[in-house]
């Protein structure tokens, strides 16, 4: 395994679930210190360069989908590589790489579907996450899909992305952190 894949996966799966979902300034700073330059370098590569094998695809998805949420918390840049993560995830699933991963690894390989503002991707997320048997990830995917079904996008992203909130989004004032 190349160093970058090992570093990303060892770091991410060395965190606790609480640190994945409720990390604070210390973890954000550590991820910035350890992985920002890697994220900047790797984001310039084509999607196919991350499809050598399941481990490379998984590491790239974490690098492009999970780490930016720590690298750029509360800033639009946290979504800057979502498209790469989703393309890698879709290609990995099409190649059946997910079948070669542990269940918790599959949960993170599928996460870009859940972060997409496409209802088709959300439906795929629910199917994939439910199939892993992990109720926490399956429930989260259903909640994400419900938001996209209702609004067609994630309203909490509006301010970061410079989008005007619509009246239905304002009325709902959804405080969900994803």
mmCIF file of C-alpha atoms in Angstrom:
data_model
loop_
_atom_site.group_PDB
_atom_site.id
_atom_site.type_symbol
_atom_site.label_atom_id
_atom_site.label_comp_id
_atom_site.label_asym_id
_atom_site.label_seq_id
_atom_site.Cartn_x
_atom_site.Cartn_y
_atom_site.Cartn_z
ATOM 1 C CA UNK A 1 0.000 0.000 0.000
ATOM 2 C CA UNK A 2 1.375 3.398 -0.921
ATOM 3 C CA UNK A 3 2.048 5.808 1.927
ATOM 4 C CA UNK A 4 -0.775 8.245 1.188
ATOM 5 C CA UNK A 5 -3.455 5.540 1.214
ATOM 6 C CA UNK A 6 -2.100 4.030 4.417
ATOM 7 C CA UNK A 7 -1.867 7.454 6.066
ATOM 8 C CA UNK A 8 -5.434 8.422 5.128
ATOM 9 C CA UNK A 9 -7.025 5.120 6.104
ATOM 10 C CA UNK A 10 -5.026 4.622 9.292
ATOM 11 C CA UNK A 11 -5.845 8.120 10.434
ATOM 12 C CA UNK A 12 -9.557 8.030 9.564
ATOM 13 C CA UNK A 13 -10.299 4.580 10.908
ATOM 14 C CA UNK A 14 -8.215 5.352 13.989
ATOM 15 C CA UNK A 15 -10.765 7.990 14.981
ATOM 16 C CA UNK A 16 -13.819 7.121 17.029
ATOM 17 C CA UNK A 17 -17.325 7.503 15.564
ATOM 18 C CA UNK A 18 -17.792 10.523 17.816
ATOM 19 C CA UNK A 19 -14.708 12.088 16.246
ATOM 20 C CA UNK A 20 -16.011 11.356 12.746
ATOM 21 C CA UNK A 21 -19.275 13.178 13.349
ATOM 22 C CA UNK A 22 -18.568 15.684 16.109
ATOM 23 C CA UNK A 23 -14.945 16.606 15.672
ATOM 24 C CA UNK A 24 -13.787 19.999 16.747
ATOM 25 C CA UNK A 25 -10.974 22.456 16.142
ATOM 26 C CA UNK A 26 -8.218 20.069 17.273
ATOM 27 C CA UNK A 27 -9.106 17.333 14.771
ATOM 28 C CA UNK A 28 -9.755 19.900 12.039
ATOM 29 C CA UNK A 29 -6.287 21.349 12.643
ATOM 30 C CA UNK A 30 -4.674 17.905 12.654
ATOM 31 C CA UNK A 31 -6.343 16.970 9.366
ATOM 32 C CA UNK A 32 -5.251 20.310 7.868
ATOM 33 C CA UNK A 33 -1.676 19.811 9.045
ATOM 34 C CA UNK A 34 -1.455 16.225 7.858
ATOM 35 C CA UNK A 35 -3.612 16.143 4.732
ATOM 36 C CA UNK A 36 -4.240 19.561 3.175
ATOM 37 C CA UNK A 37 -1.242 19.389 0.829
ATOM 38 C CA UNK A 38 -2.174 15.820 -0.145
ATOM 39 C CA UNK A 39 -5.754 16.931 -0.867
ATOM 40 C CA UNK A 40 -4.455 19.812 -3.002
ATOM 41 C CA UNK A 41 -2.115 17.534 -5.004
ATOM 42 C CA UNK A 42 -4.476 14.613 -5.492
ATOM 43 C CA UNK A 43 -7.497 16.699 -6.494
ATOM 44 C CA UNK A 44 -5.682 17.580 -9.735
ATOM 45 C CA UNK A 45 -5.541 13.927 -10.844
ATOM 46 C CA UNK A 46 -8.187 12.270 -13.034
ATOM 47 C CA UNK A 47 -10.772 10.013 -11.395
ATOM 48 C CA UNK A 48 -9.341 6.926 -13.111
ATOM 49 C CA UNK A 49 -6.084 7.315 -11.203
ATOM 50 C CA UNK A 50 -7.973 6.334 -8.021
ATOM 51 C CA UNK A 51 -9.579 3.207 -9.422
ATOM 52 C CA UNK A 52 -6.617 0.827 -9.321
ATOM 53 C CA UNK A 53 -8.143 -1.203 -6.493
ATOM 54 C CA UNK A 54 -10.686 -0.962 -3.652
ATOM 55 C CA UNK A 55 -8.229 0.473 -1.114
ATOM 56 C CA UNK A 56 -7.127 3.302 -3.402
ATOM 57 C CA UNK A 57 -10.754 4.156 -4.170
ATOM 58 C CA UNK A 58 -11.690 4.141 -0.479
ATOM 59 C CA UNK A 59 -8.729 6.321 0.513
ATOM 60 C CA UNK A 60 -9.558 8.795 -2.257
ATOM 61 C CA UNK A 61 -13.208 8.973 -1.208
ATOM 62 C CA UNK A 62 -12.205 9.763 2.370
ATOM 63 C CA UNK A 63 -9.655 12.303 1.134
ATOM 64 C CA UNK A 64 -12.165 14.057 -1.144
ATOM 65 C CA UNK A 65 -15.431 13.577 0.775
ATOM 66 C CA UNK A 66 -14.704 13.389 4.500
ATOM 67 C CA UNK A 67 -11.507 15.377 4.984
ATOM 68 C CA UNK A 68 -12.758 18.570 3.263
ATOM 69 C CA UNK A 69 -15.542 18.811 5.841
ATOM 70 C CA UNK A 70 -12.783 19.159 8.440
ATOM 71 C CA UNK A 71 -10.329 21.086 6.270
ATOM 72 C CA UNK A 72 -12.834 23.793 5.375
ATOM 73 C CA UNK A 73 -15.509 23.660 8.072
ATOM 74 C CA UNK A 74 -18.256 26.263 7.527
ATOM 75 C CA UNK A 75 -16.826 27.249 4.128
ATOM 76 C CA UNK A 76 -17.966 26.348 0.607
ATOM 77 C CA UNK A 77 -14.617 24.685 -0.094
ATOM 78 C CA UNK A 78 -15.748 21.733 1.987
ATOM 79 C CA UNK A 79 -17.833 20.712 -1.038
ATOM 80 C CA UNK A 80 -15.129 21.447 -3.651
ATOM 81 C CA UNK A 81 -14.185 17.826 -4.256
ATOM 82 C CA UNK A 82 -17.565 16.185 -3.656
ATOM 83 C CA UNK A 83 -17.876 15.620 -7.409
ATOM 84 C CA UNK A 84 -14.580 13.693 -7.434
ATOM 85 C CA UNK A 85 -15.572 11.596 -4.441
ATOM 86 C CA UNK A 86 -18.926 10.783 -6.039
ATOM 87 C CA UNK A 87 -17.368 9.837 -9.380
ATOM 88 C CA UNK A 88 -14.852 7.567 -7.625
ATOM 89 C CA UNK A 89 -17.554 6.018 -5.468
ATOM 90 C CA UNK A 90 -19.830 5.354 -8.443
ATOM 91 C CA UNK A 91 -16.996 3.781 -10.436
ATOM 92 C CA UNK A 92 -15.889 1.686 -7.444
ATOM 93 C CA UNK A 93 -19.422 0.368 -6.958
ATOM 94 C CA UNK A 94 -19.723 -0.360 -10.688
ATOM 95 C CA UNK A 95 -16.486 -2.363 -10.468
ATOM 96 C CA UNK A 96 -17.808 -4.138 -7.347
ATOM 97 C CA UNK A 97 -14.886 -2.900 -5.273
ATOM 98 C CA UNK A 98 -17.276 -2.429 -2.377
ATOM 99 C CA UNK A 99 -17.710 -6.208 -2.077
ATOM 100 C CA UNK A 100 -14.012 -6.432 -1.186
ATOM 101 C CA UNK A 101 -14.223 -3.952 1.698
ATOM 102 C CA UNK A 102 -15.224 -4.326 5.345
ATOM 103 C CA UNK A 103 -18.745 -3.104 6.145
ATOM 104 C CA UNK A 104 -17.565 0.132 7.849
ATOM 105 C CA UNK A 105 -15.299 0.830 4.877
ATOM 106 C CA UNK A 106 -18.271 0.366 2.541
ATOM 107 C CA UNK A 107 -20.258 2.852 4.622
ATOM 108 C CA UNK A 108 -17.642 5.508 3.881
ATOM 109 C CA UNK A 109 -17.228 4.481 0.247
ATOM 110 C CA UNK A 110 -20.973 5.134 -0.138
ATOM 111 C CA UNK A 111 -20.969 8.472 1.705
ATOM 112 C CA UNK A 112 -20.596 10.632 -1.454
ATOM 113 C CA UNK A 113 -24.020 9.403 -2.604
ATOM 114 C CA UNK A 114 -25.437 10.721 0.669
ATOM 115 C CA UNK A 115 -23.719 14.084 0.271
ATOM 116 C CA UNK A 116 -25.069 14.564 -3.256
ATOM 117 C CA UNK A 117 -27.990 16.894 -3.911
ATOM 118 C CA UNK A 118 -29.328 14.497 -6.571
ATOM 119 C CA UNK A 119 -32.372 12.455 -5.588
ATOM 120 C CA UNK A 120 -31.148 9.529 -7.702
ATOM 121 C CA UNK A 121 -27.871 9.519 -5.748
ATOM 122 C CA UNK A 122 -29.815 9.753 -2.497
ATOM 123 C CA UNK A 123 -31.926 6.743 -3.469
ATOM 124 C CA UNK A 124 -28.754 4.826 -4.271
ATOM 125 C CA UNK A 125 -27.311 5.863 -0.913
ATOM 126 C CA UNK A 126 -30.285 4.439 0.965
ATOM 127 C CA UNK A 127 -30.044 1.154 -0.936
ATOM 128 C CA UNK A 128 -26.300 0.815 -0.426
ATOM 129 C CA UNK A 129 -26.193 1.913 3.214
ATOM 130 C CA UNK A 130 -29.165 -0.282 4.140
ATOM 131 C CA UNK A 131 -27.478 -3.304 2.544
ATOM 132 C CA UNK A 132 -24.479 -2.938 4.889
ATOM 133 C CA UNK A 133 -26.695 -3.680 7.893
ATOM 134 C CA UNK A 134 -25.405 -0.623 9.779
ATOM 135 C CA UNK A 135 -28.530 1.094 11.100
ATOM 136 C CA UNK A 136 -26.696 4.316 11.970
ATOM 137 C CA UNK A 137 -25.555 4.850 8.375
ATOM 138 C CA UNK A 138 -28.861 3.610 6.920
ATOM 139 C CA UNK A 139 -30.882 5.991 9.121
ATOM 140 C CA UNK A 140 -28.609 8.911 8.232
ATOM 141 C CA UNK A 141 -28.995 8.149 4.526
ATOM 142 C CA UNK A 142 -32.796 8.132 4.866
ATOM 143 C CA UNK A 143 -32.675 11.509 6.662
ATOM 144 C CA UNK A 144 -30.465 12.989 3.954
ATOM 145 C CA UNK A 145 -32.806 11.688 1.254
ATOM 146 C CA UNK A 146 -35.829 13.173 3.045
ATOM 147 C CA UNK A 147 -34.200 16.619 2.932
ATOM 148 C CA UNK A 148 -33.466 16.300 -0.793
ATOM 149 C CA UNK A 149 -37.001 15.021 -1.450
ATOM 150 C CA UNK A 150 -38.429 18.010 0.398
ATOM 151 C CA UNK A 151 -36.141 20.809 -0.804
ATOM 152 C CA UNK A 152 -34.163 19.457 -3.776
ATOM 153 C CA UNK A 153 -30.972 20.520 -2.006
ATOM 154 C CA UNK A 154 -29.439 20.838 1.459
ATOM 155 C CA UNK A 155 -30.653 24.199 2.798
ATOM 156 C CA UNK A 156 -27.894 24.389 5.402
ATOM 157 C CA UNK A 157 -25.415 24.807 2.521
ATOM 158 C CA UNK A 158 -27.163 27.857 1.095
ATOM 159 C CA UNK A 159 -25.226 30.577 2.910
ATOM 160 C CA UNK A 160 -21.868 28.864 2.329
ATOM 161 C CA UNK A 161 -22.601 28.434 -1.374
ATOM 162 C CA UNK A 162 -24.057 31.913 -1.821
ATOM 163 C CA UNK A 163 -27.509 30.549 -2.585
ATOM 164 C CA UNK A 164 -30.596 32.436 -1.523
ATOM 165 C CA UNK A 165 -32.810 30.427 0.805
ATOM 166 C CA UNK A 166 -36.335 29.870 -0.445
ATOM 167 C CA UNK A 167 -39.363 30.547 1.733
ATOM 168 C CA UNK A 168 -39.992 26.833 2.355
ATOM 169 C CA UNK A 169 -36.402 26.401 3.544
ATOM 170 C CA UNK A 170 -36.625 29.415 5.829
ATOM 171 C CA UNK A 171 -39.930 28.210 7.267
ATOM 172 C CA UNK A 172 -38.471 24.789 8.004
ATOM 173 C CA UNK A 173 -35.229 26.249 9.436
ATOM 174 C CA UNK A 174 -33.742 22.776 9.391
ATOM 175 C CA UNK A 175 -30.921 22.680 11.968
ATOM 176 C CA UNK A 176 -29.553 19.328 10.755
ATOM 177 C CA UNK A 177 -25.732 19.511 10.661
ATOM 178 C CA UNK A 178 -25.269 17.685 7.374
#
